[in-house]
XYZ file of N, CA and C in Angstrom:
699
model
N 0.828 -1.215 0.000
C 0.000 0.000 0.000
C 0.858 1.258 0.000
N 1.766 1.095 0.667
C 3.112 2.393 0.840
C 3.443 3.064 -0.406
N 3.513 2.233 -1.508
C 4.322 2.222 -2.571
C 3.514 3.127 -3.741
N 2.109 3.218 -2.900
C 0.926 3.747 -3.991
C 0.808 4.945 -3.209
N 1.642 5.690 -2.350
C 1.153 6.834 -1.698
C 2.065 7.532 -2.669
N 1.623 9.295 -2.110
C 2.507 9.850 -2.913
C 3.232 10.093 -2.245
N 4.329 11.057 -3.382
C 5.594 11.940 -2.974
C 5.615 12.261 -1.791
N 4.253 13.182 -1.894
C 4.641 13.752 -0.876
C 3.906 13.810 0.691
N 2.742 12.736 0.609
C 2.448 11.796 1.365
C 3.731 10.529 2.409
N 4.163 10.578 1.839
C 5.629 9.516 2.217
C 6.098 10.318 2.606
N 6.825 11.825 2.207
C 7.817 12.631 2.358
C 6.670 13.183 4.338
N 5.606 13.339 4.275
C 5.168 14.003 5.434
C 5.399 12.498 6.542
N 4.854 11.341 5.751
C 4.892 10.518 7.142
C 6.272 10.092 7.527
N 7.506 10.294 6.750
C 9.085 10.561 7.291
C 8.871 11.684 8.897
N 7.702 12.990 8.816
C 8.136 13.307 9.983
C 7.233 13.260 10.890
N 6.060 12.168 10.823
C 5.232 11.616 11.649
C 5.757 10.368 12.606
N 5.777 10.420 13.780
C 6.826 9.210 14.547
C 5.343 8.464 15.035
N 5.237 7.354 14.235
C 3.644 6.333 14.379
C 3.827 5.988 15.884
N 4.683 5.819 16.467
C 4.628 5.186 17.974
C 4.699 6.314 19.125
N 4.852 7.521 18.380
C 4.643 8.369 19.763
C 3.264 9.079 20.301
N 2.797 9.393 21.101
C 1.847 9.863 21.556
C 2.114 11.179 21.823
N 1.629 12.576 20.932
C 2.038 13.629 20.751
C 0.788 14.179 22.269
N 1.507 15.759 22.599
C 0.604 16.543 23.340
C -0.181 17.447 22.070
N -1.511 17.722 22.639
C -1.919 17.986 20.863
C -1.242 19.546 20.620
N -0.861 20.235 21.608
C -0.018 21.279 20.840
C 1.180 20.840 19.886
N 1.629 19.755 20.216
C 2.885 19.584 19.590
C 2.504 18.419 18.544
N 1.397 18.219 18.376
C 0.674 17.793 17.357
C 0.634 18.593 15.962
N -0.036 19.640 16.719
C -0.359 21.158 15.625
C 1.026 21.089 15.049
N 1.848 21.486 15.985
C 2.737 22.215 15.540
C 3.996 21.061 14.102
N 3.997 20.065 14.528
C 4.304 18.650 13.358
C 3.437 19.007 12.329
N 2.196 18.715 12.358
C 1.159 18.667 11.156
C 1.626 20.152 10.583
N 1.804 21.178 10.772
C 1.796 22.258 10.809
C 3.509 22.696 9.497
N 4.790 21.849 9.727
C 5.486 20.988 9.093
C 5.849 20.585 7.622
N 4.473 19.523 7.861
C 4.056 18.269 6.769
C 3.702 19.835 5.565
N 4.383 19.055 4.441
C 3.965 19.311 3.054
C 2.743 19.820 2.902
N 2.426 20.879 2.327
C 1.155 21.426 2.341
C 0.624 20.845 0.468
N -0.747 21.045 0.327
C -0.980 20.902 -1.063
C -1.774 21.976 -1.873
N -2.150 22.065 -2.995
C -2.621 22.926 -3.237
C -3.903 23.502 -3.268
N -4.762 22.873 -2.237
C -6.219 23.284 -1.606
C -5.544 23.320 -0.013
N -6.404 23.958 0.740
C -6.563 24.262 1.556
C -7.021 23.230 3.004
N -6.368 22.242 3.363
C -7.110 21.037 3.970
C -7.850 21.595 5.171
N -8.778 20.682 5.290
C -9.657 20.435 6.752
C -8.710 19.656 7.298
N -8.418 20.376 8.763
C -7.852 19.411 9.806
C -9.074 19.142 10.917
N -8.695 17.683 11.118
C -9.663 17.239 11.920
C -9.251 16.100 13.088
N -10.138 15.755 13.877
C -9.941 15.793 15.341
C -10.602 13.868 15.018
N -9.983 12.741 15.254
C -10.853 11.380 15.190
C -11.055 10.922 16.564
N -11.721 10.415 16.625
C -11.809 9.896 18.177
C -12.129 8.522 18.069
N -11.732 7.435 18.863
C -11.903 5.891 18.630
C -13.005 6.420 20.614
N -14.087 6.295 21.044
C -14.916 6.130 22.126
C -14.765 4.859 22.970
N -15.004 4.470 23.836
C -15.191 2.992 24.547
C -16.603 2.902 24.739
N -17.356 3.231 24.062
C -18.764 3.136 23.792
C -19.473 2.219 23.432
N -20.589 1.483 23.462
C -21.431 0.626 22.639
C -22.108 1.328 21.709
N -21.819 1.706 20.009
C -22.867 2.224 19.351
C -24.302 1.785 19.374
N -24.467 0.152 19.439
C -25.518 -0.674 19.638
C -26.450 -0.273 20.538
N -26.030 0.464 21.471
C -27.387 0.770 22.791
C -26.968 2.344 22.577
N -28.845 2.236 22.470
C -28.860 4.019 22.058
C -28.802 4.741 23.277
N -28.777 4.112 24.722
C -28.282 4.987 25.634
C -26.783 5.197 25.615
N -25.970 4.787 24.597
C -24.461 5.095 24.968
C -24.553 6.277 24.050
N -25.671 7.197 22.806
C -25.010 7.347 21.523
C -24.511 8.791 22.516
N -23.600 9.294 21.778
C -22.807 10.452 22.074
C -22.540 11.273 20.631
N -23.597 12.682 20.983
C -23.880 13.667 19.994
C -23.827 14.716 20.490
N -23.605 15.853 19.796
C -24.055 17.273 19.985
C -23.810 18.428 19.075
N -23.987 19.605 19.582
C -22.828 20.488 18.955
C -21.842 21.450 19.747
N -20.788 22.280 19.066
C -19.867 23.088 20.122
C -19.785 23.918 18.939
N -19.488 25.528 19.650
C -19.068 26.522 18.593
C -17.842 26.539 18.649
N -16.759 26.780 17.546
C -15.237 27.260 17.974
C -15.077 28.272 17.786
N -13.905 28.214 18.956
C -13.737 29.903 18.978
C -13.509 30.887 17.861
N -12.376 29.679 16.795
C -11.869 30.187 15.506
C -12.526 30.206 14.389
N -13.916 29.367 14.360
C -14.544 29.113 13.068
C -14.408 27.960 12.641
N -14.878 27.682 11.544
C -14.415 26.165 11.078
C -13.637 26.531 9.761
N -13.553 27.435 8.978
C -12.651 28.032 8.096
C -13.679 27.968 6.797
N -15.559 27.132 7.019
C -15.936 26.648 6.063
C -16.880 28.203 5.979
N -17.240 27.961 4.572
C -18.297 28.683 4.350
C -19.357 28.035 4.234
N -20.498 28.241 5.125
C -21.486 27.237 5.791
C -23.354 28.092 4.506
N -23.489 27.093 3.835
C -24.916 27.351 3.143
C -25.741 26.961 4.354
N -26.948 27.640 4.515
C -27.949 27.433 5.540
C -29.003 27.703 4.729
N -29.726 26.999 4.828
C -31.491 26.676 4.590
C -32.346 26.952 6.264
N -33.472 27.741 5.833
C -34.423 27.659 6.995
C -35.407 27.541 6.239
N -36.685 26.997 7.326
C -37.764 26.331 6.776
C -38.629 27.014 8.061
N -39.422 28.346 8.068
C -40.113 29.252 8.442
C -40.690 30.042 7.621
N -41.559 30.899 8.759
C -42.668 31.793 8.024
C -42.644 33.001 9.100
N -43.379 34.191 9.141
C -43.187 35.243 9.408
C -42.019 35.888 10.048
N -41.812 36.396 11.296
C -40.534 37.169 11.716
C -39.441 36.170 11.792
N -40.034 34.794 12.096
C -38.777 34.097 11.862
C -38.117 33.671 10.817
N -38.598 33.926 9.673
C -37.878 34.203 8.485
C -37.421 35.201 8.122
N -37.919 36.343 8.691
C -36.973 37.726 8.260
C -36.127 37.657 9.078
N -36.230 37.261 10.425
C -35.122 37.049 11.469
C -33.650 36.722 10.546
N -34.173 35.167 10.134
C -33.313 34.128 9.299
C -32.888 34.913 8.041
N -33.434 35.644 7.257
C -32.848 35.975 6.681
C -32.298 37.121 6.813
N -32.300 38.117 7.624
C -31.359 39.251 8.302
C -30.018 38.839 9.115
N -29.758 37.364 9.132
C -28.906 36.713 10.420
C -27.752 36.170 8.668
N -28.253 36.129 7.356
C -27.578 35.701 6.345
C -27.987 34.174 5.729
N -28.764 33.934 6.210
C -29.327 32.827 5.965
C -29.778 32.731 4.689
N -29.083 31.495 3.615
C -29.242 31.702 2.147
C -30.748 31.381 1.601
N -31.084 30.422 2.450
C -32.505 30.253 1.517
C -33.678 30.037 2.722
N -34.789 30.482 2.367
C -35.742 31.221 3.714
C -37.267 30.656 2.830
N -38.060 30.019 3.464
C -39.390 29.809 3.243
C -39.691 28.588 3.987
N -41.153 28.484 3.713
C -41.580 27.237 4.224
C -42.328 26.371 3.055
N -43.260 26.178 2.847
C -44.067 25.418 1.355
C -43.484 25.507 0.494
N -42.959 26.529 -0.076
C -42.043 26.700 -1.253
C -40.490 25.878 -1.428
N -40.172 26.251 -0.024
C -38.953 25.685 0.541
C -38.995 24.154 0.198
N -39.771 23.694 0.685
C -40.043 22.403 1.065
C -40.455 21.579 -0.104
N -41.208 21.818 -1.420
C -41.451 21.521 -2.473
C -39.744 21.645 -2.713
N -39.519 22.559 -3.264
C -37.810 22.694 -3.902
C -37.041 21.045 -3.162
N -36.928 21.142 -2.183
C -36.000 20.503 -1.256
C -36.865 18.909 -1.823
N -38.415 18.383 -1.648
C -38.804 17.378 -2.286
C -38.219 16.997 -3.757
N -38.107 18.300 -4.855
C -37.853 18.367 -5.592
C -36.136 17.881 -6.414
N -35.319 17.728 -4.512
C -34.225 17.189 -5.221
C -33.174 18.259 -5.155
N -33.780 19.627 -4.287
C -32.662 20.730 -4.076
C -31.771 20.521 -3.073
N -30.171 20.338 -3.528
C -29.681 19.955 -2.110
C -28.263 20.991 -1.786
N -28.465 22.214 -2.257
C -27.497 23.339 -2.090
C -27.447 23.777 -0.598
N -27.419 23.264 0.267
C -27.399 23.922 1.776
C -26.689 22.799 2.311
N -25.653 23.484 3.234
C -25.038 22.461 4.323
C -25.776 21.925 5.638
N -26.638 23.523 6.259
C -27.181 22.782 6.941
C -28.834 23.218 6.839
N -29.720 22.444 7.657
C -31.161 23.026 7.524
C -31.348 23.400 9.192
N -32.077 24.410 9.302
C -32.966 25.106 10.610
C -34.287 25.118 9.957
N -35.019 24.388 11.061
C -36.486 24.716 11.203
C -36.824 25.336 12.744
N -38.358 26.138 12.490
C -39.009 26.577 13.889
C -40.077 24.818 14.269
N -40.016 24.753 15.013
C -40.734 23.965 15.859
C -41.987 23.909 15.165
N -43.038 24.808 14.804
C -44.142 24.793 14.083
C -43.874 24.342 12.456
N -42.491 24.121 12.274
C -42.749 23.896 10.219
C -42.085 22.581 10.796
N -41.655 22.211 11.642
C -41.318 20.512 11.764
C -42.474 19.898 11.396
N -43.796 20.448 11.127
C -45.181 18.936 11.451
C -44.446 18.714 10.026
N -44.088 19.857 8.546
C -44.477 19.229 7.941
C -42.842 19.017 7.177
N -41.469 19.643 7.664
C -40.728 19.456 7.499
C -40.220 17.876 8.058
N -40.530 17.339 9.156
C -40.729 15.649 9.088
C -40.753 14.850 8.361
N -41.783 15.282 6.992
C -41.859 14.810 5.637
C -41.112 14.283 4.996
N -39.911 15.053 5.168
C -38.771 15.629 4.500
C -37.901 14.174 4.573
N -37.652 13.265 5.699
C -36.930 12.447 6.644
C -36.195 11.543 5.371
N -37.094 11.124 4.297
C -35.935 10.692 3.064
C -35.384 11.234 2.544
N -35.611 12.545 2.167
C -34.459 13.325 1.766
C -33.322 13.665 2.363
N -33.880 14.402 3.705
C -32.714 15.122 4.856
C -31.952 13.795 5.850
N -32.571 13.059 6.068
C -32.059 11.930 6.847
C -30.800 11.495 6.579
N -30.638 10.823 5.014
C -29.381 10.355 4.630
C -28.562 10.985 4.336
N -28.490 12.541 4.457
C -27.019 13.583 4.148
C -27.023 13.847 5.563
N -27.965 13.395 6.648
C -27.345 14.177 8.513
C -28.408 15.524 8.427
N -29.443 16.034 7.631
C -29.350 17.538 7.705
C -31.195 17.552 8.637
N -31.676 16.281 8.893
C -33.212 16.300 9.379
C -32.776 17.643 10.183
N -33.643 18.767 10.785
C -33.292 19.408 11.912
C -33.261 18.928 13.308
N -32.923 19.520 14.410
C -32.966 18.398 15.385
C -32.927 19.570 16.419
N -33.623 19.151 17.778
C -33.962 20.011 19.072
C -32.414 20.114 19.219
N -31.856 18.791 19.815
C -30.606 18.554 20.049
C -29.039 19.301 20.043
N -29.506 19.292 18.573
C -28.330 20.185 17.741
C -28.399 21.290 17.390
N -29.284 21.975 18.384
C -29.698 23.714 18.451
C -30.615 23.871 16.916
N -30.933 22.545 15.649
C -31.512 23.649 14.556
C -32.673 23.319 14.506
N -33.813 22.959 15.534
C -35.144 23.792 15.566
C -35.303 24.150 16.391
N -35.808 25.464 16.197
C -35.735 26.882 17.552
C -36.750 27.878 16.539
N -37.484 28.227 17.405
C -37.363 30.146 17.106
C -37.047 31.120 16.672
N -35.865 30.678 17.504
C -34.823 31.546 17.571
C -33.966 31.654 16.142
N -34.098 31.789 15.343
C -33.644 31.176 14.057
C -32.218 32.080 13.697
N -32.636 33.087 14.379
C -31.321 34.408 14.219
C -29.861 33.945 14.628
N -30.407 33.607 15.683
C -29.229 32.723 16.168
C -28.064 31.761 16.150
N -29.570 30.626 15.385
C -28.979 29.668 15.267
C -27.953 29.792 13.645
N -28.982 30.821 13.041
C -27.880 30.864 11.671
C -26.677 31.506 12.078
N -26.296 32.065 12.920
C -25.483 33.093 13.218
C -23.908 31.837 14.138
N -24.503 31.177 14.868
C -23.835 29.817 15.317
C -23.512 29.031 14.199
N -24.273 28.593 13.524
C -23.631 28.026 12.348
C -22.758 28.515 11.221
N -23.306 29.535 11.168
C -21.968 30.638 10.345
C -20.906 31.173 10.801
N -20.626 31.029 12.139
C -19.908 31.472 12.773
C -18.969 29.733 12.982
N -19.458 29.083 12.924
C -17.976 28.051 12.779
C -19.002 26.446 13.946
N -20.093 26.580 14.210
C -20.293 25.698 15.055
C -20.299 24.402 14.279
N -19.562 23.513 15.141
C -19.785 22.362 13.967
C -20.088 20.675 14.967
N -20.802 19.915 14.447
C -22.131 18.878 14.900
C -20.814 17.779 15.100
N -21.220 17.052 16.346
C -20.521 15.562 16.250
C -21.792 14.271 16.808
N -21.185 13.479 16.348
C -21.982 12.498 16.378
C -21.203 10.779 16.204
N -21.306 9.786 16.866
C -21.504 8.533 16.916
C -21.612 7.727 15.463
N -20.671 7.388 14.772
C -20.687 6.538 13.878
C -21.271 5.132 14.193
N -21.650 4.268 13.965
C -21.823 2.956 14.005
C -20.418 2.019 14.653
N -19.582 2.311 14.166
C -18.276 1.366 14.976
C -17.634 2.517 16.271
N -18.315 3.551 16.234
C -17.962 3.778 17.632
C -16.925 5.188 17.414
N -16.854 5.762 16.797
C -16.252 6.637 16.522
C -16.579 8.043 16.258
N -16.059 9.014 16.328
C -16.698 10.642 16.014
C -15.441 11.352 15.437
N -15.694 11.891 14.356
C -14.119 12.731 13.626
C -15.131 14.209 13.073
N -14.548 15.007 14.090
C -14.768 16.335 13.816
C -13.731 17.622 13.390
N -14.219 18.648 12.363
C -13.546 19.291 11.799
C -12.998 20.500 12.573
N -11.511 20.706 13.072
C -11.046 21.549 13.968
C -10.839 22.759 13.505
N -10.885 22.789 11.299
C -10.382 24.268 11.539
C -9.745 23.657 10.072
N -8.747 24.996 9.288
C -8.248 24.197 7.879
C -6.683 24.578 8.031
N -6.035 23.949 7.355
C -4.425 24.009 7.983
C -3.537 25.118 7.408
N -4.426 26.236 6.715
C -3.946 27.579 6.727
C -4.046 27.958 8.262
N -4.713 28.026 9.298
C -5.019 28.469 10.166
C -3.915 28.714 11.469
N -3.609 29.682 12.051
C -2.396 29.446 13.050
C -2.587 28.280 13.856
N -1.151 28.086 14.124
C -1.540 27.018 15.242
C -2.222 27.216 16.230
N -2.195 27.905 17.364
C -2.682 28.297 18.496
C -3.981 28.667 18.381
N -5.079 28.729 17.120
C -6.301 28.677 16.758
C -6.268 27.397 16.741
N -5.862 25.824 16.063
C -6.090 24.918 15.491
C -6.088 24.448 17.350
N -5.376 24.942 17.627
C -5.463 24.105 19.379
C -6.308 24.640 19.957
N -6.783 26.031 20.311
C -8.026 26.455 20.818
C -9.275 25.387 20.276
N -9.126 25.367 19.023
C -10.698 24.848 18.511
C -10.309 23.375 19.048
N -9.070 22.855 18.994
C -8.940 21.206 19.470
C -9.541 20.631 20.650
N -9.156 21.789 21.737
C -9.219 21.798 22.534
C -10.933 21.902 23.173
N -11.156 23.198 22.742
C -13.052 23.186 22.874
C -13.828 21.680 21.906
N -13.279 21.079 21.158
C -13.683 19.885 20.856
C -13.860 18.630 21.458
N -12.631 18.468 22.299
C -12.219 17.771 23.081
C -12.716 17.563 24.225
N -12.687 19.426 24.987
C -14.105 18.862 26.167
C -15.704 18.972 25.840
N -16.057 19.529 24.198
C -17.392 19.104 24.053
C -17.978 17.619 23.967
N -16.700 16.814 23.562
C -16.407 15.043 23.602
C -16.755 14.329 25.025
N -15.658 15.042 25.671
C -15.874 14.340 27.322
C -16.687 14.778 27.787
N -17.389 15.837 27.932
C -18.800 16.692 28.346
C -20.008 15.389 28.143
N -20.098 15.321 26.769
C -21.346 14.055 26.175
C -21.079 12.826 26.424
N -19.793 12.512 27.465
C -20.221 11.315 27.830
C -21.258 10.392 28.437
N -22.115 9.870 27.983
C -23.104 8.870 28.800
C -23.000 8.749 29.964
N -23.879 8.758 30.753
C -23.925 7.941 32.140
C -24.109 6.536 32.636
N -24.024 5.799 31.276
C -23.925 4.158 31.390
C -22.653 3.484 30.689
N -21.793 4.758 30.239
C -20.740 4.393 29.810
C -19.415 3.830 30.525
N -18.902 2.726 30.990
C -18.209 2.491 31.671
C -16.412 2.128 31.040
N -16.050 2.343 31.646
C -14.297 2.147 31.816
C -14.075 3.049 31.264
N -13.233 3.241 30.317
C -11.977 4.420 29.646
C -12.621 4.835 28.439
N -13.728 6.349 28.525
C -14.152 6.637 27.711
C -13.597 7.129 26.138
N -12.253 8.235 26.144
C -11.859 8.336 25.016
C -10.364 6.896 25.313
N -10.444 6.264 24.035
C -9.043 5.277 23.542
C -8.918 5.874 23.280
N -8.749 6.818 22.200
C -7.910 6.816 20.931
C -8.216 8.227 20.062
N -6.953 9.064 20.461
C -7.963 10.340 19.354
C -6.275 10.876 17.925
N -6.643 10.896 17.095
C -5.684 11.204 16.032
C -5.846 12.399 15.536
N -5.100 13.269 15.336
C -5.088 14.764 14.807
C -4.483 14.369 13.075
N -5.254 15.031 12.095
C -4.659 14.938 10.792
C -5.696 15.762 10.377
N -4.675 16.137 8.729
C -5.829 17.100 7.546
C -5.975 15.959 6.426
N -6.964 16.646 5.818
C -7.331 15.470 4.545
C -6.061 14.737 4.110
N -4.629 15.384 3.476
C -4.082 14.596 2.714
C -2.406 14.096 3.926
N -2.960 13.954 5.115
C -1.588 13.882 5.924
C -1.745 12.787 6.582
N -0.688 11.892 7.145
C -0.827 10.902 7.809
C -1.407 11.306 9.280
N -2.059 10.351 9.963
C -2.311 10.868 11.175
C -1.355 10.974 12.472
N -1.633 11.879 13.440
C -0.743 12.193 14.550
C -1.470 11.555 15.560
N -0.778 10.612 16.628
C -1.697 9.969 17.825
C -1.358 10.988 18.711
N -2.770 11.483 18.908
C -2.889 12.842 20.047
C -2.937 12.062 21.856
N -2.061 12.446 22.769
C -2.076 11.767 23.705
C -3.176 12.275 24.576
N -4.518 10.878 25.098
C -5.971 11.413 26.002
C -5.459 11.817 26.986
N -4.583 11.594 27.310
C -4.144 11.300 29.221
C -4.611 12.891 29.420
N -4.253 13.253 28.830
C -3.956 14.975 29.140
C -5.526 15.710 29.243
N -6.407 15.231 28.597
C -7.758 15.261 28.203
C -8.473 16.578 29.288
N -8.107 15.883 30.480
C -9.136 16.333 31.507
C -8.675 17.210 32.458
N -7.377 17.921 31.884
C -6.591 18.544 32.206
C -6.567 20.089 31.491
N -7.202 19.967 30.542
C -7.132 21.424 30.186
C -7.338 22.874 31.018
């Protein structure tokens, strides 16, 4: 498999040491290093849990804002009607309606990263659950995007808040930030990630909640970020 990486894939994992357990500042600062390419990578945060995905009292979800942003430029859809759509759309919110909205979106429109609904367009945004379900975007109490409050919530999401959630084998890999970004941002946001992680731990979760967490950007080998330190920030 080695032999099919690239140049300069090989050339970065020369200064990745696979057996050490980095502090994640000195994580950043390695990745930080590594060969850059010519897009802009997402660096991101993996986490291996000691969780049961299988019992939905273990699942472990939420969201956290970072301090730095996520570096993305975030499309938002809301699915409202009176002030809370002018709200939504005074907060920058790209696409704003409800019936209209919602036909389009049946129709196969899928230009938005994320969706906000108010509590009253859920009866019929529910509907929606084959479309929005399998990209992650249903709205959800949970994850702050059905509210009211719609001003807000576009304003959190544009502002860098970004969703984690429970894979099936037990895992959560969230986006810390993109590797233009200084270091000491990429560790702020690591860091507020990290205790939004241990924060959502279950209360039936037993023994050693985070194993295993790896710091890397799309095209870099990964860095083993050391937990010990976790609860120490």
């Amino acid at each position: 498999m080695s032999n099919k990486r690239s140049k300069r894939y090989r050339a970065a994992a020369e200064k990745v040491d696979a057996k050490k357990s980095y502090a994640l500042s000195e994580a950043v600062s390695v990745l930080k290093t590594l060969p850059p390419t010519k897009f802009d990578q997402t660096v991101t945060l993996s986490f291996r849990l000691g969780v049961d995905p299988k019992q939905s009292d273990q699942m472990v979800r939420g969201t956290t804002p970072l301090p730095h942003g996520s570096g993305k430029q975030v499309r938002v859809l809301v699915f409202a009607e009176g002030s809370a759509a002018t709200q939504a759309r005074e907060a920058g919110a790209e696409f704003v309606g409800y019936k209209d909205i919602i036909e389009k979106v049946t129709g196969g429109f899928q230009d938005f990263d994320v969706a906000i609904a108010t509590p009253a367009a859920m009866a019929e945004v529910r509907k929606l659950g084959k479309v929005l379900g399998p990209r992650g975007l249903m709205p959800n109490p949970k994850t702050g995007t059905v509210t009211d409050d719609t001003a807000k919530a576009v304003k959190e999401v544009k502002a860098g808040r970004v969703e984690f959630k429970l894979d099936k084998n037990g895992n959560i890999a969230v986006p810390v930030g993109k590797f233009s970004f200084a270091p000491e941002a990429l560790v702020e946001n690591g860091k507020t990630v990290i205790e939004a992680i241990v924060k959502a731990r279950p209360a039936t979760a037993k023994g050693v909640f985070v194993e295993n967490v790896t710091l890397a950007a799309s095209m870099t080998p990964g860095l083993k970020v050391d937990a010990s330190s976790f609860l120490k920030f």
